[in-house]
Tab-separated table of C-alpha atoms in Angstrom:
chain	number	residue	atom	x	y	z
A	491	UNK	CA	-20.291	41.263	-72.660
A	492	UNK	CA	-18.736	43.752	-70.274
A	493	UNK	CA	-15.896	44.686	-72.500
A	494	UNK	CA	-18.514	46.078	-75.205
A	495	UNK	CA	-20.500	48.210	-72.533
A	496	UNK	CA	-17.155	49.379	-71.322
A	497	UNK	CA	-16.664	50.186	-75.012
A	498	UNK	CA	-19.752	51.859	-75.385
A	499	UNK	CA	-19.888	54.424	-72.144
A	500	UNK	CA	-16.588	55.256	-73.430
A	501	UNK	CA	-17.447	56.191	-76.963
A	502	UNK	CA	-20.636	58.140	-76.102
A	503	UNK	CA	-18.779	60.930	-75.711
A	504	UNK	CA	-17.272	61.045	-79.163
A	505	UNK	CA	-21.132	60.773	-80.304
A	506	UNK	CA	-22.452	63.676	-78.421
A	507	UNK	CA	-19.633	65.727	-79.685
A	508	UNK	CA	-20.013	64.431	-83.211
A	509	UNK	CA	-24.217	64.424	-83.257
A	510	UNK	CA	-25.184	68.338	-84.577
A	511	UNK	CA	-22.287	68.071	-87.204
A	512	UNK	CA	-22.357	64.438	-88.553
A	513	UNK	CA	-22.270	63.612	-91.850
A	514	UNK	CA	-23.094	60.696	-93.833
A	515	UNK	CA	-20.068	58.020	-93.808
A	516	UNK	CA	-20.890	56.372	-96.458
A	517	UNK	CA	-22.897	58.876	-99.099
A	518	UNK	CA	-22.355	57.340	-102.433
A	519	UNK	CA	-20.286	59.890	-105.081
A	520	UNK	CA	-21.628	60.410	-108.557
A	521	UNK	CA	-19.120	58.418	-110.722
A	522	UNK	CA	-16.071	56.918	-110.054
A	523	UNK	CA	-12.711	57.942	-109.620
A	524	UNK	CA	-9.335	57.008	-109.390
A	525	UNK	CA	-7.159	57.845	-106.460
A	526	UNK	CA	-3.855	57.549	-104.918
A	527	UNK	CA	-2.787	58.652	-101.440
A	528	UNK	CA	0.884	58.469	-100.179
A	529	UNK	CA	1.433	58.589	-96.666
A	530	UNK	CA	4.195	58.457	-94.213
A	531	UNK	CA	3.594	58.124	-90.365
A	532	UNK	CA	7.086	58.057	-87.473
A	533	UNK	CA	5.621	56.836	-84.188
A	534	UNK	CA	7.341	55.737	-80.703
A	535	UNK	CA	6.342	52.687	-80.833
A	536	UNK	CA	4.810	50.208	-82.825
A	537	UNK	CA	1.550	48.250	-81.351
A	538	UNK	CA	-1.343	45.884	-83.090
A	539	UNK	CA	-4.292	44.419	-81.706
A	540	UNK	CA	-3.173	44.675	-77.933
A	541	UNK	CA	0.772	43.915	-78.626
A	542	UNK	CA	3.652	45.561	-78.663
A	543	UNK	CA	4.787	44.478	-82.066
A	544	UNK	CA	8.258	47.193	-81.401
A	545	UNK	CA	9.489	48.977	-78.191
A	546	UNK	CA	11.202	51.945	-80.387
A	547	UNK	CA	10.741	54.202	-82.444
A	548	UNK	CA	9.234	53.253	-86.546
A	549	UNK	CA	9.148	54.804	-89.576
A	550	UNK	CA	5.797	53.580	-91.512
A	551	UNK	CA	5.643	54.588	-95.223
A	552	UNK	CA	1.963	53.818	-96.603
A	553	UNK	CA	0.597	54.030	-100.804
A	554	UNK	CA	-2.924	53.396	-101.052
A	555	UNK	CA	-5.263	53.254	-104.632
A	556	UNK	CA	-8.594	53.222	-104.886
A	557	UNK	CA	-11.247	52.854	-107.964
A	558	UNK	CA	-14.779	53.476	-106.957
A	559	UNK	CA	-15.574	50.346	-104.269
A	560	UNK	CA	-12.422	49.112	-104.905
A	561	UNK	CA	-9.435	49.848	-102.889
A	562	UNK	CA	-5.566	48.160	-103.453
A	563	UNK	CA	-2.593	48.996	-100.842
A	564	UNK	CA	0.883	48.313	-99.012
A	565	UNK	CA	2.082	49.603	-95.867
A	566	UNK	CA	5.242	48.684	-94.218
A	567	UNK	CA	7.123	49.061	-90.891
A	568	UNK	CA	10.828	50.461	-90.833
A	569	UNK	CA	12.176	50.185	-87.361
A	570	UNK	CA	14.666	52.765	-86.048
A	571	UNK	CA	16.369	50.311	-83.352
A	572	UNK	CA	19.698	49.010	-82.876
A	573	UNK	CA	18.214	45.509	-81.342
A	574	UNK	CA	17.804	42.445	-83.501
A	575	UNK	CA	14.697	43.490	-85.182
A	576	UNK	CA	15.620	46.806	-86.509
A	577	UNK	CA	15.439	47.377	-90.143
A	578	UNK	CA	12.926	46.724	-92.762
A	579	UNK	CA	10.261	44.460	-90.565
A	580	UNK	CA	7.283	43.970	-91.959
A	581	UNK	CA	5.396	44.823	-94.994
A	582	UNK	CA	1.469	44.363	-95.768
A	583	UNK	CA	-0.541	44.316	-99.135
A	584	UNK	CA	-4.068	44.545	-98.795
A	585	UNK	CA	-7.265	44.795	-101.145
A	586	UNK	CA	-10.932	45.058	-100.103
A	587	UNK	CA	-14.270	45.860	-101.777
A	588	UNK	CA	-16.897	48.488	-100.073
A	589	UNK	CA	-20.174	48.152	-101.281
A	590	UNK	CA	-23.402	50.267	-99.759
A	591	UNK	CA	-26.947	47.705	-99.816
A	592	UNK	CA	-28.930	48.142	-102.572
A	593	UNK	CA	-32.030	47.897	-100.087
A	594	UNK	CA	-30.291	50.046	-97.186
A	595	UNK	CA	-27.730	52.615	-98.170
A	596	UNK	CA	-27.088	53.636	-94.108
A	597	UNK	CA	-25.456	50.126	-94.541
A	598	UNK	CA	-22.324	48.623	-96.586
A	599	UNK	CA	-20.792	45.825	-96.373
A	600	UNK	CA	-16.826	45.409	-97.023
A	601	UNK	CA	-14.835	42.514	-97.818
A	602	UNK	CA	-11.138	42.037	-97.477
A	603	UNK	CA	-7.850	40.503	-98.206
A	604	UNK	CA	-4.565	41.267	-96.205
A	605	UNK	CA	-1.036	39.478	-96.919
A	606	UNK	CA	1.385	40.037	-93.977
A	607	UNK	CA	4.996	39.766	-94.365
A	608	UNK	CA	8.494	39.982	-92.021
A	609	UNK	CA	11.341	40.468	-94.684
A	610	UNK	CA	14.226	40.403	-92.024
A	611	UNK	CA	13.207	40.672	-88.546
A	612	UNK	CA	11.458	39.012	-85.417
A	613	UNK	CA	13.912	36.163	-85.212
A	614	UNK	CA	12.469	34.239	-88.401
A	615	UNK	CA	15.664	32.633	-90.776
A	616	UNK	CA	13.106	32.628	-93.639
A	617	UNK	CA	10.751	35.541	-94.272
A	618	UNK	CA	7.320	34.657	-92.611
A	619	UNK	CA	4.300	35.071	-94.048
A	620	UNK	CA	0.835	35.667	-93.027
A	621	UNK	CA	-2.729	35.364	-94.933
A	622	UNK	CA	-5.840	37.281	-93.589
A	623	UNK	CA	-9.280	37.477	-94.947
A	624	UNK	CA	-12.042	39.725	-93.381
A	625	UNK	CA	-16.013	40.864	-93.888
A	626	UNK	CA	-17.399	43.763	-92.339
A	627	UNK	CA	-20.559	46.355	-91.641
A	628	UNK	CA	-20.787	49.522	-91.229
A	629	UNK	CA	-23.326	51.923	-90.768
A	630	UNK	CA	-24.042	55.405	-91.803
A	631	UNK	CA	-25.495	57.042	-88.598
A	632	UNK	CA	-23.498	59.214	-85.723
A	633	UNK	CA	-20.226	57.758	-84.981
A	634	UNK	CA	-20.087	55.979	-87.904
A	635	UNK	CA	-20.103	52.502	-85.882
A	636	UNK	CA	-18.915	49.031	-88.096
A	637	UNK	CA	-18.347	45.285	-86.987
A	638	UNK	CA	-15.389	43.421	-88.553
A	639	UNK	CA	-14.283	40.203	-88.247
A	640	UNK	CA	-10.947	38.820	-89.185
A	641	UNK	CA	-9.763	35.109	-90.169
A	642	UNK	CA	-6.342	33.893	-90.933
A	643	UNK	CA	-5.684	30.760	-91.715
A	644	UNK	CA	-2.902	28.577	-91.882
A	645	UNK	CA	-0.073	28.699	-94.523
A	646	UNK	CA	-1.182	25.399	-96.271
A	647	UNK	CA	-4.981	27.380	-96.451
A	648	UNK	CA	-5.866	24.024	-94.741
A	649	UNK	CA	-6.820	25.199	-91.142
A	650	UNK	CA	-7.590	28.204	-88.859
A	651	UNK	CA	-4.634	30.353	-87.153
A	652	UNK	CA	-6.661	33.106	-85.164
A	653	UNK	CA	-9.657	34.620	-85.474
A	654	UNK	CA	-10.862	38.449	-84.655
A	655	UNK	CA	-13.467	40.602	-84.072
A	656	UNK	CA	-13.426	44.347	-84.319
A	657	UNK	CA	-16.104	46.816	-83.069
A	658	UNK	CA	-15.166	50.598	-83.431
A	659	UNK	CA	-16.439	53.784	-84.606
A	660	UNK	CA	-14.892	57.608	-85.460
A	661	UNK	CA	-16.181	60.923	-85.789
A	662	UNK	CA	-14.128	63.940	-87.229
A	663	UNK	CA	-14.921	67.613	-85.909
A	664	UNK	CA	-14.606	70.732	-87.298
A	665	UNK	CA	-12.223	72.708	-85.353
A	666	UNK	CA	-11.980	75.804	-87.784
A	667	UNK	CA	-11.055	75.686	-91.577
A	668	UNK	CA	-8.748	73.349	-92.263
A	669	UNK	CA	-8.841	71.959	-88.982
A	670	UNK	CA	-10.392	69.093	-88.282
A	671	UNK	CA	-10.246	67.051	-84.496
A	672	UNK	CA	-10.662	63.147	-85.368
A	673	UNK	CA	-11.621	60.671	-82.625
A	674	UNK	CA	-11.925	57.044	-82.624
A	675	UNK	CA	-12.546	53.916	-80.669
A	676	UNK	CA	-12.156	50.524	-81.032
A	677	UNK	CA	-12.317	47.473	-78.893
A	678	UNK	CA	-11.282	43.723	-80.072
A	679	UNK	CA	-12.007	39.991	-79.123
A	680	UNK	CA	-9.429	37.020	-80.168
A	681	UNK	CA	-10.506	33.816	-80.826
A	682	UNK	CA	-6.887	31.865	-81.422
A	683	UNK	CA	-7.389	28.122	-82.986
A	684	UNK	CA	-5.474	26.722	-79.575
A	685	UNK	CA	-6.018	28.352	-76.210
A	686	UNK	CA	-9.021	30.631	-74.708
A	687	UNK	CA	-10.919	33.385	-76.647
A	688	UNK	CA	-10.614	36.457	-74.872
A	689	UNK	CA	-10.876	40.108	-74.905
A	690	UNK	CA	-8.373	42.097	-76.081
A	691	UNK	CA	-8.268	45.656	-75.449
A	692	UNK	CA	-10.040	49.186	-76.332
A	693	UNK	CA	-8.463	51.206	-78.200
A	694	UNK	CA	-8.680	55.837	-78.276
A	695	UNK	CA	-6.976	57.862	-80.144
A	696	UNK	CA	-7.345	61.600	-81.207
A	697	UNK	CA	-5.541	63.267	-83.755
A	698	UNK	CA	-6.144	67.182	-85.227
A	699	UNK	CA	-5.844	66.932	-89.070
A	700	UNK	CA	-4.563	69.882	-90.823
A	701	UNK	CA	-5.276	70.034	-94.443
A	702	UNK	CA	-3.600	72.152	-97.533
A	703	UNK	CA	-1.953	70.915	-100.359
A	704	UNK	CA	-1.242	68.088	-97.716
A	705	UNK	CA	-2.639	66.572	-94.312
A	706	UNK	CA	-0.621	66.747	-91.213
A	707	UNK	CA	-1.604	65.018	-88.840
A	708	UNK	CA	0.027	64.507	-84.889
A	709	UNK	CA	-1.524	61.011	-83.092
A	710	UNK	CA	-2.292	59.818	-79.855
A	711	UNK	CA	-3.428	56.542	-78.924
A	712	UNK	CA	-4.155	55.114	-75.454
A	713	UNK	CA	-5.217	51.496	-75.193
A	714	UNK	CA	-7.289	49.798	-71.643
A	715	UNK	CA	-6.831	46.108	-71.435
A	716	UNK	CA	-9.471	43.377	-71.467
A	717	UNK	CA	-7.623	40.555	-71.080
A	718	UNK	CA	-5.119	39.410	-68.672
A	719	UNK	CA	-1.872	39.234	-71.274
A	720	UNK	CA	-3.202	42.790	-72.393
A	721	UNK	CA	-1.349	45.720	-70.547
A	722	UNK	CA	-2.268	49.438	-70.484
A	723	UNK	CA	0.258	51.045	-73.383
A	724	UNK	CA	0.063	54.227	-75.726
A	725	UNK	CA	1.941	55.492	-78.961
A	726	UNK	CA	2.462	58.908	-80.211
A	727	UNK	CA	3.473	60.036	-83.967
A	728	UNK	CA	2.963	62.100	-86.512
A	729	UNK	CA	1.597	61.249	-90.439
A	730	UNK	CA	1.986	63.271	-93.245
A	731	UNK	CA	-0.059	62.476	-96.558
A	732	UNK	CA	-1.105	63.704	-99.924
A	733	UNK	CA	-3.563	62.633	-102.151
A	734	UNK	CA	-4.549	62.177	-105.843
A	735	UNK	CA	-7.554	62.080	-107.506
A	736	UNK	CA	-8.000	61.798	-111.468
């Protein structure tokens, strides 16, 4: 349990800053509509759940569409290199339904489907695939906290690969118009299907969001290790996005 309280003495912070301003996460819209946001994010280095998935520098184009609860996406992973896994190395479709409870509305629940692949790279002579499922909570209060947890299982569907848990929480604030400071925090636990379940790391970032007709957006992210095959490690980037509504 001392990963979590770790967790939590470092995210107070981001809840005292975020407590006179906060506004409801999850506030349900009148109506639905449909949107589509097109991102594109360059970064130093390319890490995932405690690894260092690239040592160089990444392009990471992103299209994301969304109808009311429903939201449908790909994002992929273009690295810079000129080692063995440069190139076109990984790209990720995704789905998930957000719904708030009909007896709570400070709480939703999501469910998810992500489908990880590695066209060229990562020393595979076939292109590897990956299946994920995941159900989550979150809840509309301060720091707009949510639990998810992750399985994969095997390609066959006919066993268990890994499974995750994710706790985290993030709070934009209102730096001046158009200017808004976002913090986060997360911290994850692995369960693999062979070998000891362990802690993984917690993860900080901040980023300053400037929005016009698009959002800018610089990154840092700093991550502590839990676990002994964890090691301390940041990234840097910038994303650029715009977004659609109709």
């Amino acid at each position: 349990m001392k990963p979590f309280f770790l967790f939590l003495l470092l995210f107070a912070p981001f809840c005292v800053i975020a407590q006179e301003n906060a506004e409801p996460a999850l506030a349900a819209e009148e109506g639905k509509c449909f949107g589509l946001n097109f991102s594109l994010s360059g970064v130093n280095r390319y890490l995932w759940r405690g690894g260092k998935a690239y040592d160089g520098l990444a392009l990471q184009p992103a299209v994301e569409a969304s109808y009311g609860d429903f939201t449908l996406g790909n994002w992929n992973d273009v690295n810079l290199g000129d080692d063995e896994n440069n190139g076109f190395a990984e790209a990720d479709f995704y789905f998930s339904y957000d719904k708030a409870l009909p007896c709570c509305e400070k709480l939703a629940l999501s469910a998810g489907y992500n489908l990880y692949t590695y066209p060229v790279s990562y020393d595979v002579e076939e292109e590897a695939v990956d299946h994920e499922f995941s159900l989550g909570l979150a809840v509309d209060m301060v720091g707009s906290p949510y639990l998810t947890y992750f399985i994969s299982p095997t390609d066959g569907m006919d066993g268990l690969q890994y499974q995750y848990l994710e706790l985290g929480g993030s709070h934009d604030v209102e730096l001046r118009e158009n200017l808004n400071l976002s913090l986060a925090g997360t911290v994850g636990y692995a369960i693999p299907n062979e070998g000891d379940a362990t802690a993984t790391v917690i993860g900080l970032s901040i980023s300053p969001v400037y929005s016009t007709v698009m959002e800018i957006a610089p990154i840092f992210f700093y991550q502590i290790p839990l676990g002994d095959d964890f090691e301390s490690d940041f990234y840097a980037g910038l994303t650029v996005s715009y977004g659609l509504e109709f």
